[in-house]
Each structure stands twice: as C-alpha cells, then as structure tokens.
Short mmCIF file of C-alpha atoms in Angstrom, two decimals:
data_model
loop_
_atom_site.label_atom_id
_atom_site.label_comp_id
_atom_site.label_asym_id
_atom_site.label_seq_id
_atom_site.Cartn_x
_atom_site.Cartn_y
_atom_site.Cartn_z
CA UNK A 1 -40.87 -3.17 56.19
CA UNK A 2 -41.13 -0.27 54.03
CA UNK A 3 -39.65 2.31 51.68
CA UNK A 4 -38.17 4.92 52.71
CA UNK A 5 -35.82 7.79 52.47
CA UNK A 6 -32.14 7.76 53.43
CA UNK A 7 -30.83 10.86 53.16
CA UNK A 8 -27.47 9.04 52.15
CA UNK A 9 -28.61 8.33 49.03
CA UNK A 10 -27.30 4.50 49.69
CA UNK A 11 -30.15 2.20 50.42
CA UNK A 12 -33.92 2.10 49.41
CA UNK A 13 -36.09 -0.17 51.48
CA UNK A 14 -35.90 -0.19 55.67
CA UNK A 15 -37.66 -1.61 58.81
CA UNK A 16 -38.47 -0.49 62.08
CA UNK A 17 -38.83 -3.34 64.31
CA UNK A 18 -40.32 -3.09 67.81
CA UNK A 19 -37.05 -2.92 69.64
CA UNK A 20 -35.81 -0.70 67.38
CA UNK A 21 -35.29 3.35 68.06
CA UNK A 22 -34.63 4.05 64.68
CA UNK A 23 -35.45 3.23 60.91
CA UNK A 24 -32.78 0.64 60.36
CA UNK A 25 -31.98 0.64 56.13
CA UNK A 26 -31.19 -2.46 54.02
CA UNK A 27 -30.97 -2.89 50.72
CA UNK A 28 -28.94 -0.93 48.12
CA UNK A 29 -30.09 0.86 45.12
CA UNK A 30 -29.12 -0.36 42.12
CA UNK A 31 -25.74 1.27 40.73
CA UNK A 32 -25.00 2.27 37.13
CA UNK A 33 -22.69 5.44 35.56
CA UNK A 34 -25.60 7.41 35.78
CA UNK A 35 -26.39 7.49 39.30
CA UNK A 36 -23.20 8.27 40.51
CA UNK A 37 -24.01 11.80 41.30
CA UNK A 38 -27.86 11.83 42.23
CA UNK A 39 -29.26 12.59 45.87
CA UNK A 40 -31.46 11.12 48.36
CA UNK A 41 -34.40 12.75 47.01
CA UNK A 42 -34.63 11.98 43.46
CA UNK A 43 -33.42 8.49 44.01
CA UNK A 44 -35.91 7.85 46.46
CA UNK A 45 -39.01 8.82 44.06
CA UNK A 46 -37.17 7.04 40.84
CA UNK A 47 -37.19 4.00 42.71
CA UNK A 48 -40.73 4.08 43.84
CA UNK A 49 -42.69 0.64 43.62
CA UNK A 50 -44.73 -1.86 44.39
CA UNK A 51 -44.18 -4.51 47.66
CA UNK A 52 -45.83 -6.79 49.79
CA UNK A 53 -45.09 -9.40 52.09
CA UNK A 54 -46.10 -12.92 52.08
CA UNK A 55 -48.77 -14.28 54.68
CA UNK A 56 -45.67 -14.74 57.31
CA UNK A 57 -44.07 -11.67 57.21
CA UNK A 58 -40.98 -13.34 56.42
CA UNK A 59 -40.65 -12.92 52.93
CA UNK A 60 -40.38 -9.43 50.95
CA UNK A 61 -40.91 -8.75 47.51
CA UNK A 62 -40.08 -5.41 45.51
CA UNK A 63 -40.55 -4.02 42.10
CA UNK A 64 -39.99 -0.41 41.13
CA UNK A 65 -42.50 1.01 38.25
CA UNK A 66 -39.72 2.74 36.26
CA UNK A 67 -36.79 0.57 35.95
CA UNK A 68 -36.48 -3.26 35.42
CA UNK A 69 -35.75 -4.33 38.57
CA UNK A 70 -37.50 -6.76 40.54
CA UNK A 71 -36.13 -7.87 44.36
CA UNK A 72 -36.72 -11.43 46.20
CA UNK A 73 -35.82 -10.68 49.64
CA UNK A 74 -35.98 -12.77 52.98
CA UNK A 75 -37.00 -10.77 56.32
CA UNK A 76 -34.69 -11.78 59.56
CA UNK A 77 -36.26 -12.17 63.35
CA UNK A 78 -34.56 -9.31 63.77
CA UNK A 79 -36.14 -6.79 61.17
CA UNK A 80 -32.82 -7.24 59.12
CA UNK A 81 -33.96 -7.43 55.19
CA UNK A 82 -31.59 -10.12 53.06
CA UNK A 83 -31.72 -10.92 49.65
CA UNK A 84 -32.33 -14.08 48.05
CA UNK A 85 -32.72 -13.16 44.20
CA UNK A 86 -32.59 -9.73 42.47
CA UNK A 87 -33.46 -8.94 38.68
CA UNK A 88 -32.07 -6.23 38.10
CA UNK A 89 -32.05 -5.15 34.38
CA UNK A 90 -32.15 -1.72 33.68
CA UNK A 91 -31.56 1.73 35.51
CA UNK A 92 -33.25 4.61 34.81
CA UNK A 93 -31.77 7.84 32.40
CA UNK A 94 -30.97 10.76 34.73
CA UNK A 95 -30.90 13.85 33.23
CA UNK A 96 -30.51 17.54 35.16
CA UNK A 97 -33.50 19.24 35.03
CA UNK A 98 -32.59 23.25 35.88
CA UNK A 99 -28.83 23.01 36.44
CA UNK A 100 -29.30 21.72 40.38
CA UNK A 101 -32.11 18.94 40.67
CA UNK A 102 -32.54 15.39 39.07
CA UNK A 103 -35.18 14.03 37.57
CA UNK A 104 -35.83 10.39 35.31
CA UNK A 105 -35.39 11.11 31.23
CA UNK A 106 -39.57 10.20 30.72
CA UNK A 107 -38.31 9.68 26.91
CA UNK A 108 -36.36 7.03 27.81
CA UNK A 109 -37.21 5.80 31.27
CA UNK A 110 -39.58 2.93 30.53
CA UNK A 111 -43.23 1.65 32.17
CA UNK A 112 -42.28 -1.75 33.36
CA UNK A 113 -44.04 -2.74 36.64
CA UNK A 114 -47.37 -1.87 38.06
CA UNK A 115 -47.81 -4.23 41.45
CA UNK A 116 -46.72 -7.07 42.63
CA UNK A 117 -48.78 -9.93 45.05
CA UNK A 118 -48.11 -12.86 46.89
CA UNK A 119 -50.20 -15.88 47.10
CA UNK A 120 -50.16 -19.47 48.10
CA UNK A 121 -46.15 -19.45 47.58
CA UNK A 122 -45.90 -18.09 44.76
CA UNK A 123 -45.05 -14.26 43.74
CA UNK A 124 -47.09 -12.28 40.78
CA UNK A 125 -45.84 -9.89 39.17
CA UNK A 126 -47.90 -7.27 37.05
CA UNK A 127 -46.35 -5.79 34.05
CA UNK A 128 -47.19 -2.17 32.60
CA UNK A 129 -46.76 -1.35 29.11
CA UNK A 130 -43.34 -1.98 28.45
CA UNK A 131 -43.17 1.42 26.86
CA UNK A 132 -40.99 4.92 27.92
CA UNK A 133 -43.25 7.16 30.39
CA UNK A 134 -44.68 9.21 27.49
CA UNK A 135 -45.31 6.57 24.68
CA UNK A 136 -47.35 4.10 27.61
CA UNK A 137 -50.16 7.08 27.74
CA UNK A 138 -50.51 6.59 24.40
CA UNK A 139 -50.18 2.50 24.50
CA UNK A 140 -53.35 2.75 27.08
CA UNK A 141 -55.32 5.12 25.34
CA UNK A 142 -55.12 2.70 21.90
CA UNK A 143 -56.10 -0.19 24.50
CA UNK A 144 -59.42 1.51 25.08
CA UNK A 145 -60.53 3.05 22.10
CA UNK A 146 -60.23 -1.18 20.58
CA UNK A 147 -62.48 -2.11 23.76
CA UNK A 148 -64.71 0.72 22.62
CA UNK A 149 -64.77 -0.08 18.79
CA UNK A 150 -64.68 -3.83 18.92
CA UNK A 151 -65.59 -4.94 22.73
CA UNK A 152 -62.27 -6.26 23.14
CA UNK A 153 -59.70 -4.63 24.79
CA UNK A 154 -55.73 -4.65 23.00
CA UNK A 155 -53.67 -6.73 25.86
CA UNK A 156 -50.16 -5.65 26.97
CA UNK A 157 -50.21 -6.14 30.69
CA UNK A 158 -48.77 -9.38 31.57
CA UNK A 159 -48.42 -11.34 34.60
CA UNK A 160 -45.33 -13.19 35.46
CA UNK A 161 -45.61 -16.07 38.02
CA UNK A 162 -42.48 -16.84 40.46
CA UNK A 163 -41.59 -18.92 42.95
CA UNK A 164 -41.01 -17.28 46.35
CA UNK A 165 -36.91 -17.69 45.40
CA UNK A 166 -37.49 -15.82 42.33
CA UNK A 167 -37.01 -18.85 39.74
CA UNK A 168 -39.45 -17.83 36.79
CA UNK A 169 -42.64 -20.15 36.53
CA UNK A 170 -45.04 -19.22 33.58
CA UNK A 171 -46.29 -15.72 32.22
CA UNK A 172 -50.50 -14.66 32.65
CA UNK A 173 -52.39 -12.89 30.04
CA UNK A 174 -55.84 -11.79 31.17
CA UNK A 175 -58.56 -10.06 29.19
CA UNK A 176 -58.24 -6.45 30.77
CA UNK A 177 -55.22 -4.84 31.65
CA UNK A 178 -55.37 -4.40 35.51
CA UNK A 179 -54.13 -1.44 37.68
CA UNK A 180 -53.56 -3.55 40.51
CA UNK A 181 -54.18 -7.27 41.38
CA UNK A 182 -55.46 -8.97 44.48
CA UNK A 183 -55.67 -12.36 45.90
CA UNK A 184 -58.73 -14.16 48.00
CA UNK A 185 -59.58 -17.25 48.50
CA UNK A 186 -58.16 -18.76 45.60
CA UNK A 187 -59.49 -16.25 43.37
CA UNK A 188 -57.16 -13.68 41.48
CA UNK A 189 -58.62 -10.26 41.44
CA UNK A 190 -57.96 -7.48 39.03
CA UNK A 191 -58.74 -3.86 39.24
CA UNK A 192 -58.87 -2.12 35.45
CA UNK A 193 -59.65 1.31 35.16
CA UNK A 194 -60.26 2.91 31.50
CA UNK A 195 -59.27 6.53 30.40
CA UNK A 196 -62.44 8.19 31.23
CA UNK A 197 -61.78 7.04 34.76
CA UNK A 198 -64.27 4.31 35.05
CA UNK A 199 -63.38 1.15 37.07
CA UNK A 200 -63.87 -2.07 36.69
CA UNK A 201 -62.99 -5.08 38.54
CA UNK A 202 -62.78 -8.50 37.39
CA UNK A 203 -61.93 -12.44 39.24
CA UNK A 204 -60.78 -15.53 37.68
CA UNK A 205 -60.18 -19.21 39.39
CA UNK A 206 -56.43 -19.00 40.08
CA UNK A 207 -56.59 -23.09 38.86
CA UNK A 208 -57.97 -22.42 35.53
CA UNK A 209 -55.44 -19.47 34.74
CA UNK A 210 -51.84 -21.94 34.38
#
C-alpha cells in the first residue's frame, strides 16, 4: 500500500499486490469547488502525507500534512483498500500559479499533520502547528528561541489518540514538539529537531502518558 500518482487525477492511495500486473488505485481525493479543475500532478503533491500500517497489514491509516483530513481505512486479502472512517475537514486553496500550473495558496493552506503511528490498537496522530504554510515557520522559530531563553520549549504539537475505527480517545501533549514519532516496546519515541538543525530524540512510558 502506497501513494501514488494516477494520472486521472481521481484517486490518491493504491496497492500492488503479488498477483497483481498493475498498480490497482483506491481511494478518492477529497472533492470541494476548488479542485474541480486541477491535474494529476498537483493533486498528487497537495495531498502528500503521512501512513503506516498496523502490525497485520490489514489496517491503513492516512493523513495529508496540508489539509485536515485524516483516513481510517481497512486493507482486503485481495490488496483492495476500504474505508472505515474518514475526517475530512478542510481542502486546500488552489490558486494558478503562471496561467497553466497549480499550486496550494501557502497563505491560506494550513500546517495540520506531521505523522501518524500505530501501536498496540490504537492510531496516533501528530499534529503540526495548526498555522498557514508561511505563519508555522514563524510558530517554530518562537518555539525555540523560548527553549533557548527559558529552557522550556512553547508547545503546539499535539498528539491525538484513536481507536483503530477512528472514534477519538484523548489528546497528548509532550514537552518537545516532535518531527516524527515512533513506537517500541511500549515506549513512545519522538524525534525533535530545532532550527539550527540539531536533533534530538526523546522516550516516554506509553502507560504514564493517558
């Protein structure tokens, strides 16, 4: 299972099971008055994101990092990909850049997700900074200069906690704001990287964290 790009413009996420030949497409992109007349391409980077798969491979689970949308999905014997929830909240501005090509409005195309993780049956979903693509450079950079003047770092990112159907659970807040997050042995893992480029990563007992 994987993104991928259908010239059609029609459907964003595929799979290519062993039987199959070809790239077999499921899953539609979300639709709004906007879209109507943007190609393959442009849709296919807009709706760029983060997925995984549980520990099966039978569940799928989708959220693009410029738009509010967030997909639940179940993954057939067959390679077939079938929803079960989708959140699907916002679409991005489309504006024409030079007359011909397409591109998201970064004034008003907003930073929502960043990754999303599965773990012991439940899905966790990492929030950006809630901001529009140029405002959330400036939302990070005020999160490090606090770490740098008062050792604590200004939280936005949050994590929200699902069930593998997609029914909400409870919302995370850690004490970084991770890039990415990562699950092992009932530890939650969280990659944080400040704007000099320096990484750090951090783990906290999934238990204590509810």
């Amino acid at each position: 299972c994987f993104q991928a790009l259908d010239w059609k413009g029609e459907k964003m996420l595929g799979s290519l099971h062993p039987q199959d030949k070809e790239i077999r497409m499921f899953i539609d992109y979300p639709t709004g008055d906007n879209t109507e007349n943007v190609g393959a391409g442009p849709k296919s980077n807009i709706y760029q994101g983060a997925l995984t798969l549980d520990d099966t491979g039978t569940r799928l689970f989708y959220a693009t990092y410029c738009s509010d949308n967030v997909d639940f999905l179940r993954v057939d014997p067959s390679g077939a990909i079938l929803p079960i929830k989708q959140y699907r909240f916002s679409v991005p501005k489309f504006v024409v850049v030079d007359g011909i090509n397409t591109a998201y409005d970064s004034w008003k195309a907003y930073d929502h997700y960043l990754d999303i993780k599965w773990d012991n049956n439940k899905v966790y979903l990492l929030t950006s900074t809630w901001t529009n693509m140029v405002e959330s450079e400036r939302v990070r950079a005020e999160a490090y200069r606090s770490l740098c003047e008062t050792g604590k770092e200004k939280i936005y990112a949050r994590i929200f906690v699902f069930t593998q159907e997609g029914e909400p659970l409870y919302t995370l807040r850690l004490d970084v704001n991770p890039n990415t997050i990562l699950f092992l042995d009932g530890k939650l893992y969280a990659l944080s990287a400040n704007a000099e480029g320096d990484y750090e990563l951090r783990f906290y007992d999934i238990s204590q964290l509810k």
